[in-house]
Short mmCIF file of C-alpha atoms in Angstrom, two decimals:
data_model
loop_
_atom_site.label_atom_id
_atom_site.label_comp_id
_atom_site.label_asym_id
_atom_site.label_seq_id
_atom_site.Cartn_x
_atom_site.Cartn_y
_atom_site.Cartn_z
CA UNK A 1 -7.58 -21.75 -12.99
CA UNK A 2 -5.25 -20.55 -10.46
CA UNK A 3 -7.29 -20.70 -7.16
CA UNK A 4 -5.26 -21.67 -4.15
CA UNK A 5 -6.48 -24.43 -2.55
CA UNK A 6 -8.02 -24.04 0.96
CA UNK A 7 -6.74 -27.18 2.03
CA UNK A 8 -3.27 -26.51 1.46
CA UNK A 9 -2.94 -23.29 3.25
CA UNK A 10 -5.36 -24.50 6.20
CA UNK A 11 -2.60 -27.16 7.07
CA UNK A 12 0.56 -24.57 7.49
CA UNK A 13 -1.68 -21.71 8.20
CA UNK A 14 -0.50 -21.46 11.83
CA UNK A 15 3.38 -22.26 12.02
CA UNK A 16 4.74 -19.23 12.09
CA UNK A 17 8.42 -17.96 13.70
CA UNK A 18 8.03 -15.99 16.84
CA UNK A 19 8.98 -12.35 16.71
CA UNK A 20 5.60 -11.34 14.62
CA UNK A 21 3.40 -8.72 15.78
CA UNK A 22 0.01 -8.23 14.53
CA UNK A 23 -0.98 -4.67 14.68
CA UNK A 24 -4.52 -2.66 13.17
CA UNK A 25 -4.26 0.73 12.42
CA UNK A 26 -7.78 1.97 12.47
CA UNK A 27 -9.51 3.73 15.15
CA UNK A 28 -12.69 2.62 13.41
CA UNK A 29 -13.87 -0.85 14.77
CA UNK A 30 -16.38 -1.67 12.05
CA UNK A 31 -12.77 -1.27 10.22
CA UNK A 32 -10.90 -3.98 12.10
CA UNK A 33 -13.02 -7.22 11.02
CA UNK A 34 -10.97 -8.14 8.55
CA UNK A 35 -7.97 -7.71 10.99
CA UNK A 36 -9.01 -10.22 13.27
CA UNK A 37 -9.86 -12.91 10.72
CA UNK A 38 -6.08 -12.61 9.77
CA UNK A 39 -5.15 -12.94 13.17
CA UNK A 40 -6.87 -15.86 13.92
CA UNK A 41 -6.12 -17.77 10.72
CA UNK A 42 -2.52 -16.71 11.78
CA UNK A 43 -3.09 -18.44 15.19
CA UNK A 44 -1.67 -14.88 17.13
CA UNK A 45 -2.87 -12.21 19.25
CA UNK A 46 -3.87 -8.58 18.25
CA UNK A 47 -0.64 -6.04 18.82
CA UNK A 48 -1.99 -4.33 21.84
CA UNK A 49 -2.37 -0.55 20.46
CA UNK A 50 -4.45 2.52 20.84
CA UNK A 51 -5.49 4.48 17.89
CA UNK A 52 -7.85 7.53 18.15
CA UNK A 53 -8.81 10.70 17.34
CA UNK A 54 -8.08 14.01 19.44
CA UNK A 55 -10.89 16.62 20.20
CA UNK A 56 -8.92 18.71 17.66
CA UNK A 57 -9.38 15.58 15.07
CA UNK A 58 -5.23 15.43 15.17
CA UNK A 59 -4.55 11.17 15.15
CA UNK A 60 -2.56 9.72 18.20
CA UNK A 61 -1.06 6.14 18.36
CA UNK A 62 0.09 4.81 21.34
CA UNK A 63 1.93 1.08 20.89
CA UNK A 64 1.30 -0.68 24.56
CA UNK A 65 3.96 -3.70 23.54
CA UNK A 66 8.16 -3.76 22.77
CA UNK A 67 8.43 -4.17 18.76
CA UNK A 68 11.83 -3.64 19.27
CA UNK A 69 13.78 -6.66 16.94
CA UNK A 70 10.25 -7.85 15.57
CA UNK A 71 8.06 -7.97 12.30
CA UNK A 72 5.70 -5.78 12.53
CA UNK A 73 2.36 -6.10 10.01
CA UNK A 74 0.40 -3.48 10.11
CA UNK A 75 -3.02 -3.68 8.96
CA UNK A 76 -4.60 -0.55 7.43
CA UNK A 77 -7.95 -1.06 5.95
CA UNK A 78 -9.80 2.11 4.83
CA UNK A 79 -12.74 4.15 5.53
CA UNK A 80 -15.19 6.16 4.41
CA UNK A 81 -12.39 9.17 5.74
CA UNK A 82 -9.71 7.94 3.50
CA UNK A 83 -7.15 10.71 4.86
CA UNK A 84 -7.94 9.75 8.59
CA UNK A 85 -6.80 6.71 7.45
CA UNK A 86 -3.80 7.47 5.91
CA UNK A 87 -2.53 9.49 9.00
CA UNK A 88 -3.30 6.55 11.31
CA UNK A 89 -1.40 4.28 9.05
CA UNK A 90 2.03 6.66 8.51
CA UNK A 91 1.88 7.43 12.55
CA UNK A 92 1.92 3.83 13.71
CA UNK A 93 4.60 2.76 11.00
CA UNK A 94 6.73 6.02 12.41
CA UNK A 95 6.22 4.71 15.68
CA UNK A 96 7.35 1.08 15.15
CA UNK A 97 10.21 3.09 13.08
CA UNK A 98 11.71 5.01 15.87
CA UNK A 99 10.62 1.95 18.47
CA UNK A 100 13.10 -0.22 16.32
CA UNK A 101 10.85 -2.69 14.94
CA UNK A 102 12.93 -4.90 12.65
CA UNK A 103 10.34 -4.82 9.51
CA UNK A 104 7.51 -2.86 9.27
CA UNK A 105 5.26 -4.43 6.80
CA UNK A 106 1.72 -2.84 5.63
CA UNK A 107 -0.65 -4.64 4.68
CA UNK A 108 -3.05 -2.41 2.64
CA UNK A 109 -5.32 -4.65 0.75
CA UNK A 110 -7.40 -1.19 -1.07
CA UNK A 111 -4.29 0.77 -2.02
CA UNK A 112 -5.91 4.67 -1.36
CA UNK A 113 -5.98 7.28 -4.23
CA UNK A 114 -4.67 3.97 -6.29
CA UNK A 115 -7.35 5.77 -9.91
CA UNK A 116 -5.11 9.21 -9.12
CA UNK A 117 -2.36 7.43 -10.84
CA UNK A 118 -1.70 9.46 -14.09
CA UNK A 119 -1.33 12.65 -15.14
CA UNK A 120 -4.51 15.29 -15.29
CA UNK A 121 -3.92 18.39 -16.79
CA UNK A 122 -2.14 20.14 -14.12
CA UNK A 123 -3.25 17.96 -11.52
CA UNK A 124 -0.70 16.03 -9.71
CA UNK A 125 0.15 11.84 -9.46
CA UNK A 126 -1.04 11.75 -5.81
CA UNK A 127 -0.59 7.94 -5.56
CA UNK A 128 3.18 8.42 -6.45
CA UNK A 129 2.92 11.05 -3.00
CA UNK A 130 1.73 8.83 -1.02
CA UNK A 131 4.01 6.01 -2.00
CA UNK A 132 7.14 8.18 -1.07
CA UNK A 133 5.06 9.37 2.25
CA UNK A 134 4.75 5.66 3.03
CA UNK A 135 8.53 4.61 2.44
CA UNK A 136 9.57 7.87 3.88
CA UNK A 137 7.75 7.28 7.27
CA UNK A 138 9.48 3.57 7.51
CA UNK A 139 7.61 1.12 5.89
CA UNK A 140 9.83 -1.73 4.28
CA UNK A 141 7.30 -4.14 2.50
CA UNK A 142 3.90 -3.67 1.01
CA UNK A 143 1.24 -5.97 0.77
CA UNK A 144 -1.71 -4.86 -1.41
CA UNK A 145 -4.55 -6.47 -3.62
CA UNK A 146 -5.41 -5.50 -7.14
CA UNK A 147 -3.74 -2.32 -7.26
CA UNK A 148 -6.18 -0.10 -9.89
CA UNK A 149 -2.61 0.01 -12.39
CA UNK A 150 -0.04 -2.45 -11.91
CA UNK A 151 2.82 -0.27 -12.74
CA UNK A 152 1.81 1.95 -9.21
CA UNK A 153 4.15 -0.96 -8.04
CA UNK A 154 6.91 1.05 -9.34
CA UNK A 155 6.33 4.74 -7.36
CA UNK A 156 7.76 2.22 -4.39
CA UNK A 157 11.26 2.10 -3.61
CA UNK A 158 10.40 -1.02 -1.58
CA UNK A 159 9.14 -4.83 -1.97
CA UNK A 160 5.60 -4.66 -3.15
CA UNK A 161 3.68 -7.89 -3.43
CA UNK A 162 0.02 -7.08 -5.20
CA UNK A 163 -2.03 -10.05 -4.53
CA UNK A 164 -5.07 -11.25 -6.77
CA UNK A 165 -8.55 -11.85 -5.58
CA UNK A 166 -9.19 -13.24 -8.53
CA UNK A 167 -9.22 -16.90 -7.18
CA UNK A 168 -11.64 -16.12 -5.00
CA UNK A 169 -14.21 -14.96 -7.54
CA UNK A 170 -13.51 -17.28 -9.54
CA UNK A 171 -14.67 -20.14 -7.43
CA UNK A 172 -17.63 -18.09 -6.20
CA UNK A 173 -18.65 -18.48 -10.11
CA UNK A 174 -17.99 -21.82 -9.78
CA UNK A 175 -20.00 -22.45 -6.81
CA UNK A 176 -22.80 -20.12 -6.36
CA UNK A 177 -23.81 -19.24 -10.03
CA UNK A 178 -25.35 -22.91 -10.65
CA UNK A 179 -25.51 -22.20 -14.26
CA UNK A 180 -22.25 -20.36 -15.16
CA UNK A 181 -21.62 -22.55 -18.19
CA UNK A 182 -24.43 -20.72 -20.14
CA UNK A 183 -22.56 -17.14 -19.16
CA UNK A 184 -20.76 -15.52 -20.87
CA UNK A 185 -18.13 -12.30 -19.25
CA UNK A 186 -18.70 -8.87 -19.66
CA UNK A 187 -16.31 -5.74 -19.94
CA UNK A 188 -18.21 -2.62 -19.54
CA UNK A 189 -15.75 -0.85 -21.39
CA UNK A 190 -13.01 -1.66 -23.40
CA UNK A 191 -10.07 -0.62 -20.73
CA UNK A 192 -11.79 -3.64 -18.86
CA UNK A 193 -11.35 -6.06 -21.72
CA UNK A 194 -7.83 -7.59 -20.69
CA UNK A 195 -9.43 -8.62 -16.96
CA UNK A 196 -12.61 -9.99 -18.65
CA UNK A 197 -10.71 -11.93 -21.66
CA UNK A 198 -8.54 -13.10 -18.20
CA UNK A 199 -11.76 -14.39 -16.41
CA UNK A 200 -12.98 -15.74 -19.59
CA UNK A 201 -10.44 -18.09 -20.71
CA UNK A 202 -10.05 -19.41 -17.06
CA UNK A 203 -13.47 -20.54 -17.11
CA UNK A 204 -13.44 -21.62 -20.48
CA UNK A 205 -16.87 -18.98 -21.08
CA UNK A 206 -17.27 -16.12 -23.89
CA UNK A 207 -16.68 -12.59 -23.73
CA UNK A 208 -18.68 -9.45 -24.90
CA UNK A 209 -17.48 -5.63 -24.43
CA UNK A 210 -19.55 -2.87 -23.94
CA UNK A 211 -18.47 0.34 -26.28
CA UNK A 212 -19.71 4.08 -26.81
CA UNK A 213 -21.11 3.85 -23.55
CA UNK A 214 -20.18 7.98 -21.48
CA UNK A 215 -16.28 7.43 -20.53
CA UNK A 216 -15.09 8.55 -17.16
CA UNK A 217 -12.44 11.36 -16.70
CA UNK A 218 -9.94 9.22 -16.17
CA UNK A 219 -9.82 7.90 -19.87
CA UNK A 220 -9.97 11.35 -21.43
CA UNK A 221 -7.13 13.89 -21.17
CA UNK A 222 -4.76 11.50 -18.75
CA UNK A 223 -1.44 11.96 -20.22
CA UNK A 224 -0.33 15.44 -19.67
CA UNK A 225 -0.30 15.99 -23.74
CA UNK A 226 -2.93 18.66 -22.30
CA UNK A 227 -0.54 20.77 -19.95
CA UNK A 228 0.55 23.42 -22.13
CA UNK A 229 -1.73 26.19 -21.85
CA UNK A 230 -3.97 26.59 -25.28
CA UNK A 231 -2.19 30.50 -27.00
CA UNK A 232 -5.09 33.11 -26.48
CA UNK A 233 -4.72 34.66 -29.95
CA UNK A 234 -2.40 33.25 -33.07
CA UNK A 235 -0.21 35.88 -33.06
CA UNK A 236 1.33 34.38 -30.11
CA UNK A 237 2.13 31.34 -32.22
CA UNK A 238 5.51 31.49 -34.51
CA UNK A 239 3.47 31.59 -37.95
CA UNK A 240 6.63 29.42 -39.76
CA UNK A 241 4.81 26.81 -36.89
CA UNK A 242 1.46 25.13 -38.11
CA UNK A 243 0.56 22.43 -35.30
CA UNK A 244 -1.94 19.98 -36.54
CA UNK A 245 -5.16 19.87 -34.29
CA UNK A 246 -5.76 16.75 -32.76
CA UNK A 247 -9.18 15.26 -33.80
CA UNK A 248 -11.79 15.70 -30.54
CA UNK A 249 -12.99 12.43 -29.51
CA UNK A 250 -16.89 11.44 -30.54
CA UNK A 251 -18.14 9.04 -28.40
CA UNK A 252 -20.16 6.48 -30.56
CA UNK A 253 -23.57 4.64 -29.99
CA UNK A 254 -23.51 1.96 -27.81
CA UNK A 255 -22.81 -0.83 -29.14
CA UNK A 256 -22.37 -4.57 -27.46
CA UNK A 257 -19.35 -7.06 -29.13
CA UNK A 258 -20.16 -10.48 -28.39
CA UNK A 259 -23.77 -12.54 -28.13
CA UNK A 260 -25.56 -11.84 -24.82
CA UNK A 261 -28.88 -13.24 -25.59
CA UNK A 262 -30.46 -15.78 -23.68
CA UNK A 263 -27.42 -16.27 -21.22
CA UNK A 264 -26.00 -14.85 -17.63
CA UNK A 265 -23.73 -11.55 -17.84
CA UNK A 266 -21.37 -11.20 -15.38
CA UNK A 267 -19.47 -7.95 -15.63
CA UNK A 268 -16.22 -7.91 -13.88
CA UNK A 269 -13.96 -4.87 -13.05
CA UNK A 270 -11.40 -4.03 -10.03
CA UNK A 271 -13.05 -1.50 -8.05
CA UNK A 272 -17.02 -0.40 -7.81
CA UNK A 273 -17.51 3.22 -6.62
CA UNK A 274 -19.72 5.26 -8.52
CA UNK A 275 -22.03 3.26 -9.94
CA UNK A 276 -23.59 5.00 -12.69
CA UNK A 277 -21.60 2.76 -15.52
CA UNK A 278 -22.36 -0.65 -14.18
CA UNK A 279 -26.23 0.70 -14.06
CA UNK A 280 -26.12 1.42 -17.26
CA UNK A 281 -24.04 -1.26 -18.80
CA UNK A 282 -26.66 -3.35 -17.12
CA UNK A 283 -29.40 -2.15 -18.53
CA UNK A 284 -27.83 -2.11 -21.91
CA UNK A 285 -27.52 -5.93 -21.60
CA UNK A 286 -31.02 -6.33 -19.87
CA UNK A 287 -31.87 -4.64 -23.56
CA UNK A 288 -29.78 -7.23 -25.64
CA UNK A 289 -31.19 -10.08 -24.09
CA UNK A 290 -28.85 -11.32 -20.94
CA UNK A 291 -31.41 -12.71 -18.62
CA UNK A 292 -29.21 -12.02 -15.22
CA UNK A 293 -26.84 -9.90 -14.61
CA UNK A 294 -23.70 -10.14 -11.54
CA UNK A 295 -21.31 -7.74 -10.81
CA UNK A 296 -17.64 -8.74 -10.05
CA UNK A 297 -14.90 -6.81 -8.32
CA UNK A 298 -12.39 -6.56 -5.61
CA UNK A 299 -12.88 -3.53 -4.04
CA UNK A 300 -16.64 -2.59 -2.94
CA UNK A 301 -16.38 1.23 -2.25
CA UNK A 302 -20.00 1.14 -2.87
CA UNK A 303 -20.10 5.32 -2.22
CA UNK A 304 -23.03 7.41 -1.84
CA UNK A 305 -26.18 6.43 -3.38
CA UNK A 306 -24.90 2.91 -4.38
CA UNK A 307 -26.80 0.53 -2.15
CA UNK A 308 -30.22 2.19 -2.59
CA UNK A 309 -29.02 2.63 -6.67
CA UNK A 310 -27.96 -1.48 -7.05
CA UNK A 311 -31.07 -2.48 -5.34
CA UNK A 312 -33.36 -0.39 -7.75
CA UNK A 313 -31.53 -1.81 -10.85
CA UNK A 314 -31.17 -4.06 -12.79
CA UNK A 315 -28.44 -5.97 -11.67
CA UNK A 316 -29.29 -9.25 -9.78
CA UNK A 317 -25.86 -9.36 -7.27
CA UNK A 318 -23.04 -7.44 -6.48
CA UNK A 319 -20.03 -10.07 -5.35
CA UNK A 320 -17.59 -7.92 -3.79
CA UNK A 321 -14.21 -9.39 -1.60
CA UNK A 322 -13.85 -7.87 2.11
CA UNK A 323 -11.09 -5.70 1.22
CA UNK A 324 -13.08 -2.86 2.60
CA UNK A 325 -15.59 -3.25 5.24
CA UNK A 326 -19.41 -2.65 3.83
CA UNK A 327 -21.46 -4.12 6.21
CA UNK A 328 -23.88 -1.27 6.58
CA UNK A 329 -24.02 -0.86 2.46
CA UNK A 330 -24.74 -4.89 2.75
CA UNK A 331 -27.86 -4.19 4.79
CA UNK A 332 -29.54 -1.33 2.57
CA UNK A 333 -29.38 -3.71 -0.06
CA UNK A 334 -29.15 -7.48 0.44
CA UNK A 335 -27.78 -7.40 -3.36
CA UNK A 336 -24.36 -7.32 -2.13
CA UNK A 337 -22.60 -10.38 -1.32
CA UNK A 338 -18.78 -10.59 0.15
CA UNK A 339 -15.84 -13.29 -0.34
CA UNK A 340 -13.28 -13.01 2.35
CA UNK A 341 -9.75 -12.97 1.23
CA UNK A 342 -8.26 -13.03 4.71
CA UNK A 343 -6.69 -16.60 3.93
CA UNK A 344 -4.68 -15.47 1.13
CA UNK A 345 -3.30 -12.09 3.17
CA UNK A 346 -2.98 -14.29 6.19
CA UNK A 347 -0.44 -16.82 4.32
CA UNK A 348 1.48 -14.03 2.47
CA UNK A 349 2.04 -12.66 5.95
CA UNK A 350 3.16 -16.37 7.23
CA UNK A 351 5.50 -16.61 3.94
CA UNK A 352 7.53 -13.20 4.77
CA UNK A 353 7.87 -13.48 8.27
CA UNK A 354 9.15 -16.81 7.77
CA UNK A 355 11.15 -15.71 5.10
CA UNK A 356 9.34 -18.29 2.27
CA UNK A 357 9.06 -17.89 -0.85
CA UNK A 358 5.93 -15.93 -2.09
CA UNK A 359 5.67 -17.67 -6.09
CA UNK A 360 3.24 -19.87 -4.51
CA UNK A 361 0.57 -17.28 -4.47
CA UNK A 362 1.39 -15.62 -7.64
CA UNK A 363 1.14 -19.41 -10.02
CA UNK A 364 -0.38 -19.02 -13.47
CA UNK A 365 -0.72 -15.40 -13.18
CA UNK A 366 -0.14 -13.63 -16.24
CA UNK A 367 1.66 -10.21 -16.89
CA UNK A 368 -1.87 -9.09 -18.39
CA UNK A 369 -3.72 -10.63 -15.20
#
């Protein structure tokens, strides 16, 4: 286990330097919850600033205090209009930039376009752009949870610290699924196995992994091996040149590795959105025997249909953390539960304004975690 205890943080929470200001970037209040439990865990004010929207839709930020010599946090969590976001977030840093703000730190706990991240055809790496928009407008730290592929740490030229939530759903196993010991952890496909084998052997449980199940674009084709247009006719083709065909894939039955019968599945994963494979990795379990099923991840997009789809299913909860607000998803379908990670943002905040060491919040973790 590697939760951080509550107690420990509660009793430092609030000393922090002066100099810190406490900004949110959205125009969208339902957006700034998460905000203001940061803030008061932090023991400071809200940044006095006004965000909003032109009759033209163009974004304007107006920053009603002196930054000038401070740490600035900016807090930037997203909505359903990601790109609205995204503008509102590179203004106000540009702002605090050219107002001479000492830092400007994000803190971006759902890292946007974080699954455009490879190479599709002749697509582009958008999450690379927006990492150079980000450090280009005048950000100098990043503080982000659960980034989709750890090495999007790297498109930074700056400090990134990517938090785990982890902790937090770990000890809501622990305390709200009374009989967790008979349970055994679920990857509904094998690119989720390392984070399942990583819940797993913290709670001392099984695993099982789901295979053959339909794979999502972003496992087929990712690489760029693809790019090169396909020759029209073989004449175009040296003939001394005989390319070997690659193989095309076949996807095969599904199948379940590992015992689900007679116990609790709970499938974990980093970001729900579409929810189409956890439906049907659910009912593939329901099939084999599991007799309840919970859904783990960090990141509750919950798009579209999803409420109305997880309430008609067979899933029996939906723990999500409060990285992005879903209160209205929460009441079309009292499935979904939240765990608030504001404690552990709040305290990497305190650490790097204070200029602390941030191990603490990374102990036991794992290069595969």
């Amino acid at each position: 286990m590697f939760c951080v205890p509550s107690a420990e943080i509660g009793a430092i929470m609030n000393i922090t330097k002066g100099g810190l200001v406490l900004f949110s970037a959205n125009s969208n209040s339902s957006c700034m919850e998460l905000s203001k439990r940061i803030a008061e865990r932090l023991g400071v004010e809200m940044g006095k600033v006004q965000v909003y929207q032109e009759p033209n839709r163009e974004t304007r930020v107006q920053i009603q205090e002196s930054v000038r010599g401070k740490d600035v946090f900016i807090i930037q969590t997203v909505s359903k209009d990601v790109n609205t976001t995204i503008m509102e977030l590179l203004i106000m840093v540009y702002a605090c930039k050219t107002s001479c703000a000492k830092s400007i730190i994000g803190v971006i706990p759902y890292f946007p376009y974080s699954k455009q991240c490879k190479m599709r055809k002749r697509g582009s790496i958008v999450s690379k752009l927006l990492a150079s928009m980000m450090c280009k407008a005048g950000l100098t730290h990043l503080i982000t949870m659960d980034l989709h592929q750890k090495e999007i740490q790297g498109f930074f030229n700056i400090p990134v610290d990517n938090l785990r939530a982890s902790p937090f759903l770990l000890q809501y196993i622990q305390e709200e699924i009374p009989d967790y010991r008979n349970a055994v952890i679920v990857a509904k496909s094998p690119a989720s196995a390392k984070r399942a084998q990583s819940f797993a052997e913290r709670l001392r449980l099984g695993i099982a992994v789901i295979h053959g199940e339909a794979q999502d674009a972003e496992s087929d084709m990712v690489d760029g091996r693809h790019s090169p247009p396909t020759a029209k006719n073989v004449a175009a083709i040296h003939p001394s040149l005989e390319i070997p065909m690659l193989i095309p894939k076949e996807k095969p039955p599904i199948t379940v590795v590992g015992d689900v019968g007679g116990r609790i599945a709970i499938i974990v994963d980093d970001i729900i959105d579409d929810v189409d494979s956890f439906l049907a990795a659910a009912e593939t379990l329901k099939e084999r025997g599991a007799y309840k099923i919970f859904v783990m991840a960090t990141h509750g997009l919950l798009s579209s249909d999803a409420p109305r789809l997880i309430e008609e299913s067979a899933i029996d909860e939906v723990v999500v953390t409060n990285t992005i607000p879903h209160e209205i998803q929460k009441l079309q379908c009292p499935k979904i539960k939240t765990v608030d990670i504001s404690m552990i943002l709040s305290e990497a905040i305190r650490r790097i304004h204070n200029g602390e060491s941030m191990s603490y919040l990374f102990r036991n973790i794992g290069l595969d975690d």
